[in-house]
mmCIF file of C-alpha atoms in Angstrom:
data_model
loop_
_atom_site.group_PDB
_atom_site.id
_atom_site.type_symbol
_atom_site.label_atom_id
_atom_site.label_comp_id
_atom_site.label_asym_id
_atom_site.label_seq_id
_atom_site.Cartn_x
_atom_site.Cartn_y
_atom_site.Cartn_z
ATOM 1 C CA GLY A 1 83.356 113.604 102.040
ATOM 2 C CA ALA A 2 86.165 113.698 100.872
ATOM 3 C CA VAL A 3 86.335 112.246 97.074
ATOM 4 C CA VAL A 4 89.367 110.848 95.426
ATOM 5 C CA SER A 5 89.876 110.573 92.407
ATOM 6 C CA GLN A 6 92.191 107.615 90.109
ATOM 7 C CA HIS A 7 92.723 106.802 86.428
ATOM 8 C CA PRO A 8 92.975 105.230 84.527
ATOM 9 C CA SER A 9 91.364 102.123 86.125
ATOM 10 C CA TRP A 10 93.017 99.922 84.403
ATOM 11 C CA VAL A 11 95.642 99.922 82.250
ATOM 12 C CA ILE A 12 97.866 97.444 80.510
ATOM 13 C CA CYS A 13 101.324 98.118 78.910
ATOM 14 C CA LYS A 14 104.242 96.215 77.197
ATOM 15 C CA SER A 15 107.585 96.011 78.839
ATOM 16 C CA GLY A 16 109.606 98.343 78.683
ATOM 17 C CA THR A 17 107.522 101.629 78.014
ATOM 18 C CA SER A 18 106.454 104.012 81.100
ATOM 19 C CA VAL A 19 102.760 104.277 82.365
ATOM 20 C CA LYS A 20 101.237 107.175 83.985
ATOM 21 C CA ILE A 21 99.166 106.832 86.872
ATOM 22 C CA GLU A 22 97.053 110.556 88.308
ATOM 23 C CA CYS A 23 95.822 110.905 91.762
ATOM 24 C CA ARG A 24 93.320 113.974 91.929
ATOM 25 C CA SER A 25 91.439 114.969 94.914
ATOM 26 C CA LEU A 26 87.855 116.822 93.763
ATOM 27 C CA ASP A 27 86.488 118.774 97.021
ATOM 28 C CA PHE A 28 89.238 119.645 98.952
ATOM 29 C CA GLN A 29 92.566 119.815 98.841
ATOM 30 C CA ALA A 30 95.340 117.399 99.640
ATOM 31 C CA THR A 31 99.110 118.270 100.696
ATOM 32 C CA THR A 32 99.825 114.758 101.077
ATOM 33 C CA MET A 33 98.717 112.691 98.974
ATOM 34 C CA PHE A 34 99.873 108.614 99.740
ATOM 35 C CA TRP A 35 100.523 106.377 96.873
ATOM 36 C CA TYR A 36 100.105 102.549 97.698
ATOM 37 C CA ARG A 37 100.689 99.299 95.719
ATOM 38 C CA GLN A 38 98.918 96.000 96.614
ATOM 39 C CA PHE A 39 99.970 92.711 95.083
ATOM 40 C CA PRO A 40 97.211 89.453 95.164
ATOM 41 C CA LYS A 41 95.928 88.140 98.012
ATOM 42 C CA GLN A 42 98.462 90.537 99.948
ATOM 43 C CA SER A 43 97.853 94.306 102.262
ATOM 44 C CA LEU A 44 98.229 97.197 100.787
ATOM 45 C CA MET A 45 102.076 98.539 101.164
ATOM 46 C CA LEU A 46 103.018 102.423 100.986
ATOM 47 C CA MET A 47 105.418 103.126 98.409
ATOM 48 C CA ALA A 48 105.567 106.981 99.063
ATOM 49 C CA THR A 49 104.607 109.677 99.940
ATOM 50 C CA SER A 50 103.669 112.699 97.640
ATOM 51 C CA ASN A 51 103.996 116.259 99.149
ATOM 52 C CA GLU A 52 102.248 118.934 97.501
ATOM 53 C CA GLY A 53 105.540 121.793 95.763
ATOM 54 C CA SER A 54 108.494 119.211 97.261
ATOM 55 C CA LYS A 55 110.025 115.669 96.653
ATOM 56 C CA ALA A 56 108.425 112.437 97.304
ATOM 57 C CA THR A 57 109.789 110.678 99.906
ATOM 58 C CA TYR A 58 110.029 107.173 99.174
ATOM 59 C CA GLU A 59 109.894 103.784 101.778
ATOM 60 C CA GLN A 60 112.245 101.811 101.824
ATOM 61 C CA GLY A 61 113.004 99.331 98.470
ATOM 62 C CA VAL A 62 111.080 101.030 96.518
ATOM 63 C CA GLU A 63 113.191 102.972 93.377
ATOM 64 C CA LYS A 64 112.611 106.469 93.319
ATOM 65 C CA ASP A 65 113.785 106.367 89.994
ATOM 66 C CA LYS A 66 111.619 103.981 88.124
ATOM 67 C CA PHE A 67 108.522 105.437 90.287
ATOM 68 C CA LEU A 68 108.575 108.811 89.461
ATOM 69 C CA ILE A 69 106.298 111.140 91.658
ATOM 70 C CA ASN A 70 104.818 114.394 90.907
ATOM 71 C CA HIS A 71 102.244 116.948 93.364
ATOM 72 C CA ALA A 72 102.219 119.794 91.245
ATOM 73 C CA SER A 73 99.079 121.025 93.129
ATOM 74 C CA LEU A 74 96.880 121.039 96.212
ATOM 75 C CA THR A 75 94.263 118.872 93.826
ATOM 76 C CA LEU A 76 96.773 116.550 92.082
ATOM 77 C CA SER A 77 99.529 113.613 92.023
ATOM 78 C CA THR A 78 100.535 111.621 89.796
ATOM 79 C CA LEU A 79 102.880 108.735 89.592
ATOM 80 C CA THR A 80 105.226 107.499 86.901
ATOM 81 C CA VAL A 81 106.155 103.598 86.673
ATOM 82 C CA THR A 82 108.356 104.062 84.005
ATOM 83 C CA SER A 83 110.377 101.071 81.939
ATOM 84 C CA ALA A 84 107.523 99.215 83.489
ATOM 85 C CA HIS A 85 107.852 95.460 83.501
ATOM 86 C CA PRO A 86 106.120 92.450 84.360
ATOM 87 C CA GLU A 87 106.832 92.026 87.797
ATOM 88 C CA ASP A 88 105.536 95.709 88.056
ATOM 89 C CA SER A 89 101.699 94.208 87.513
ATOM 90 C CA SER A 90 99.904 95.450 90.637
ATOM 91 C CA PHE A 91 96.919 97.671 92.116
ATOM 92 C CA TYR A 92 98.354 101.197 92.225
ATOM 93 C CA ILE A 93 96.399 103.017 94.490
ATOM 94 C CA CYS A 94 96.371 106.568 96.104
ATOM 95 C CA SER A 95 94.852 108.296 99.121
ATOM 96 C CA ALA A 96 94.736 111.694 100.122
ATOM 97 C CA ALA A 97 92.963 113.343 103.990
ATOM 98 C CA ALA A 98 91.510 116.466 104.241
ATOM 99 C CA GLY A 99 93.061 118.182 106.940
ATOM 100 C CA ASN A 100 93.377 115.525 109.976
ATOM 101 C CA SER A 101 90.707 113.453 109.076
ATOM 102 C CA PRO A 102 90.448 109.842 108.008
ATOM 103 C CA LEU A 103 92.595 108.653 104.457
ATOM 104 C CA HIS A 104 90.305 107.886 101.502
ATOM 105 C CA PHE A 105 91.372 106.251 98.462
ATOM 106 C CA GLY A 106 90.839 106.083 94.659
ATOM 107 C CA ASN A 107 89.121 103.514 92.969
ATOM 108 C CA GLY A 108 92.748 101.941 92.056
ATOM 109 C CA THR A 109 94.593 101.033 88.882
ATOM 110 C CA ARG A 110 95.471 97.697 87.832
ATOM 111 C CA LEU A 111 98.367 97.860 85.663
ATOM 112 C CA THR A 112 99.209 94.648 83.757
ATOM 113 C CA VAL A 113 102.567 94.492 81.946
ATOM 114 C CA THR A 114 103.004 92.128 79.210
ATOM 115 C CA GLN B 1 107.537 91.868 114.440
ATOM 116 C CA LYS B 2 104.870 93.394 112.160
ATOM 117 C CA GLU B 3 103.854 96.429 112.784
ATOM 118 C CA VAL B 4 100.241 95.237 112.246
ATOM 119 C CA GLU B 5 99.425 91.810 112.599
ATOM 120 C CA GLN B 6 95.822 90.551 111.677
ATOM 121 C CA ASN B 7 95.258 86.626 110.933
ATOM 122 C CA SER B 8 94.561 86.215 107.538
ATOM 123 C CA GLY B 9 91.815 83.597 108.035
ATOM 124 C CA PRO B 10 89.319 83.137 106.132
ATOM 125 C CA LEU B 11 86.803 83.560 109.722
ATOM 126 C CA SER B 12 83.511 81.630 108.386
ATOM 127 C CA VAL B 13 80.570 83.459 110.315
ATOM 128 C CA PRO B 14 76.860 82.545 109.602
ATOM 129 C CA GLU B 15 74.620 84.731 108.361
ATOM 130 C CA GLY B 16 73.103 87.186 111.860
ATOM 131 C CA ALA B 17 75.655 86.216 113.997
ATOM 132 C CA ILE B 18 78.325 88.420 115.086
ATOM 133 C CA ALA B 19 82.022 88.463 113.164
ATOM 134 C CA SER B 20 84.939 89.581 115.810
ATOM 135 C CA LEU B 21 88.667 91.016 113.489
ATOM 136 C CA ASN B 22 91.341 91.364 115.768
ATOM 137 C CA CYS B 23 94.177 93.720 114.924
ATOM 138 C CA THR B 24 97.242 94.250 117.736
ATOM 139 C CA TYR B 25 100.326 96.686 116.582
ATOM 140 C CA SER B 26 103.498 97.654 117.533
ATOM 141 C CA ASP B 27 103.936 101.594 117.899
ATOM 142 C CA ARG B 28 102.648 102.215 121.561
ATOM 143 C CA GLY B 29 102.638 106.010 120.816
ATOM 144 C CA SER B 30 100.053 105.344 117.763
ATOM 145 C CA GLN B 31 96.883 107.509 118.378
ATOM 146 C CA SER B 32 94.821 106.677 115.844
ATOM 147 C CA PHE B 33 93.378 103.548 113.943
ATOM 148 C CA PHE B 34 91.505 102.601 111.029
ATOM 149 C CA TRP B 35 89.003 99.741 109.850
ATOM 150 C CA TYR B 36 88.947 99.656 105.931
ATOM 151 C CA ARG B 37 86.946 96.928 104.279
ATOM 152 C CA GLN B 38 88.042 95.908 100.840
ATOM 153 C CA TYR B 39 86.279 93.639 97.921
ATOM 154 C CA SER B 40 87.656 91.769 95.698
ATOM 155 C CA GLY B 41 89.340 93.596 92.985
ATOM 156 C CA LYS B 42 88.005 96.800 94.702
ATOM 157 C CA SER B 43 90.160 100.080 96.746
ATOM 158 C CA PRO B 44 89.634 99.732 100.448
ATOM 159 C CA GLU B 45 86.824 101.752 101.747
ATOM 160 C CA LEU B 46 86.276 103.167 105.367
ATOM 161 C CA ILE B 47 84.314 101.360 108.101
ATOM 162 C CA MET B 48 85.361 103.298 110.950
ATOM 163 C CA PHE B 49 88.444 104.507 112.801
ATOM 164 C CA ILE B 50 88.923 104.903 117.020
ATOM 165 C CA TYR B 51 91.393 107.174 118.629
ATOM 166 C CA SER B 52 89.996 106.977 121.715
ATOM 167 C CA ASN B 53 90.064 103.641 124.474
ATOM 168 C CA GLY B 54 86.608 102.094 124.453
ATOM 169 C CA ASP B 55 84.642 101.132 122.189
ATOM 170 C CA LYS B 56 82.637 103.130 119.344
ATOM 171 C CA GLU B 57 79.591 102.153 117.652
ATOM 172 C CA ASP B 58 78.365 103.051 114.329
ATOM 173 C CA GLY B 59 74.960 101.280 113.313
ATOM 174 C CA ARG B 60 75.970 97.235 113.477
ATOM 175 C CA PHE B 61 79.394 97.985 113.575
ATOM 176 C CA THR B 62 81.192 98.006 116.810
ATOM 177 C CA ALA B 63 84.976 99.172 117.139
ATOM 178 C CA GLN B 64 86.708 98.932 120.552
ATOM 179 C CA LEU B 65 89.787 99.357 121.094
ATOM 180 C CA ASN B 66 92.729 98.643 124.410
ATOM 181 C CA LYS B 67 96.170 100.400 123.858
ATOM 182 C CA ALA B 68 97.653 98.894 127.184
ATOM 183 C CA SER B 69 96.919 96.038 125.123
ATOM 184 C CA GLN B 70 98.118 97.720 122.138
ATOM 185 C CA TYR B 71 95.090 95.783 119.855
ATOM 186 C CA VAL B 72 92.136 97.245 117.928
ATOM 187 C CA SER B 73 89.177 94.808 116.639
ATOM 188 C CA LEU B 74 85.732 95.301 115.505
ATOM 189 C CA LEU B 75 82.411 93.749 115.358
ATOM 190 C CA ILE B 76 80.105 92.916 113.177
ATOM 191 C CA ARG B 77 76.454 92.345 114.572
ATOM 192 C CA ASP B 78 74.107 90.877 112.362
ATOM 193 C CA SER B 79 76.381 89.653 110.446
ATOM 194 C CA GLN B 80 75.008 89.267 106.221
ATOM 195 C CA PRO B 81 76.379 87.730 103.102
ATOM 196 C CA SER B 82 77.412 91.291 102.027
ATOM 197 C CA ASP B 83 80.185 91.511 104.561
ATOM 198 C CA SER B 84 82.059 88.861 103.225
ATOM 199 C CA ALA B 85 85.314 90.652 101.129
ATOM 200 C CA THR B 86 88.910 91.647 103.751
ATOM 201 C CA TYR B 87 88.857 93.993 106.316
ATOM 202 C CA LEU B 88 92.038 96.570 106.621
ATOM 203 C CA CYS B 89 93.247 97.371 110.267
ATOM 204 C CA ALA B 90 95.437 100.086 109.693
ATOM 205 C CA VAL B 91 97.589 102.428 112.374
ATOM 206 C CA LYS B 92 98.894 105.436 111.997
ATOM 207 C CA ARG B 93 102.909 106.203 113.213
ATOM 208 C CA SER B 94 102.894 108.715 115.732
ATOM 209 C CA ASN B 95 106.869 109.906 114.004
ATOM 210 C CA THR B 96 105.522 110.043 110.370
ATOM 211 C CA GLY B 97 101.722 110.195 110.231
ATOM 212 C CA LYS B 98 102.351 107.677 107.899
ATOM 213 C CA LEU B 99 98.760 104.596 107.962
ATOM 214 C CA ILE B 100 100.575 101.525 107.506
ATOM 215 C CA PHE B 101 97.976 98.370 106.807
ATOM 216 C CA GLY B 102 97.524 94.775 108.389
ATOM 217 C CA GLN B 103 97.714 92.062 105.700
ATOM 218 C CA GLY B 104 93.630 91.766 105.839
ATOM 219 C CA THR B 105 91.307 89.443 107.500
ATOM 220 C CA THR B 106 89.210 87.801 104.874
ATOM 221 C CA LEU B 107 85.358 87.541 106.330
ATOM 222 C CA GLN B 108 83.109 85.011 105.232
ATOM 223 C CA VAL B 109 79.066 85.052 106.168
ATOM 224 C CA LYS B 110 77.715 82.350 105.306
ATOM 225 C CA PRO B 111 73.301 82.241 104.343
#
């Protein structure tokens, strides 16, 4: 089945620094990957759609200059949280699908900004 | 109105009982519906998907879809304590293909 790998699984950083999260599709090519964020006891909120070879499309209210997305190949998308602040602390999850099959999720990255 | 609505629960059932989880959605054009299970601190994992009206069974799980009424449900038979988790209903938007999640229903199966 489709496997999505996400790295790192957790990260602690200081306020003002940047953090990069990687998402890889291991056994299929993903022209589109999705990035979600989940705060405690809340549901997954779609942040942006990452398109291979083109700019990401962001959901309303998500700052594109703060959450930089790069989808340089068919198997890798990265999310960089720039100038992180404590309110950016959250669980970030990427997902991808092979063709029209259902989305599969990476294991998520728990970001804590101190 | 939220795009995808679920009762947050918690829904508590005794071990061995049937757990019934419900979800309604607003986009009448949606064609694809999914149920994910999420344990605390973990990423969601796909349980079932359903595209056609009616029932779809997979082991102890049955998904039910009624497009006219815009609801989708998940039945878990012979509930086990290991089924205790948050169950997320997700609907694929008809115009963009993006997957939108409900807030999830917390299920507690008591031994």
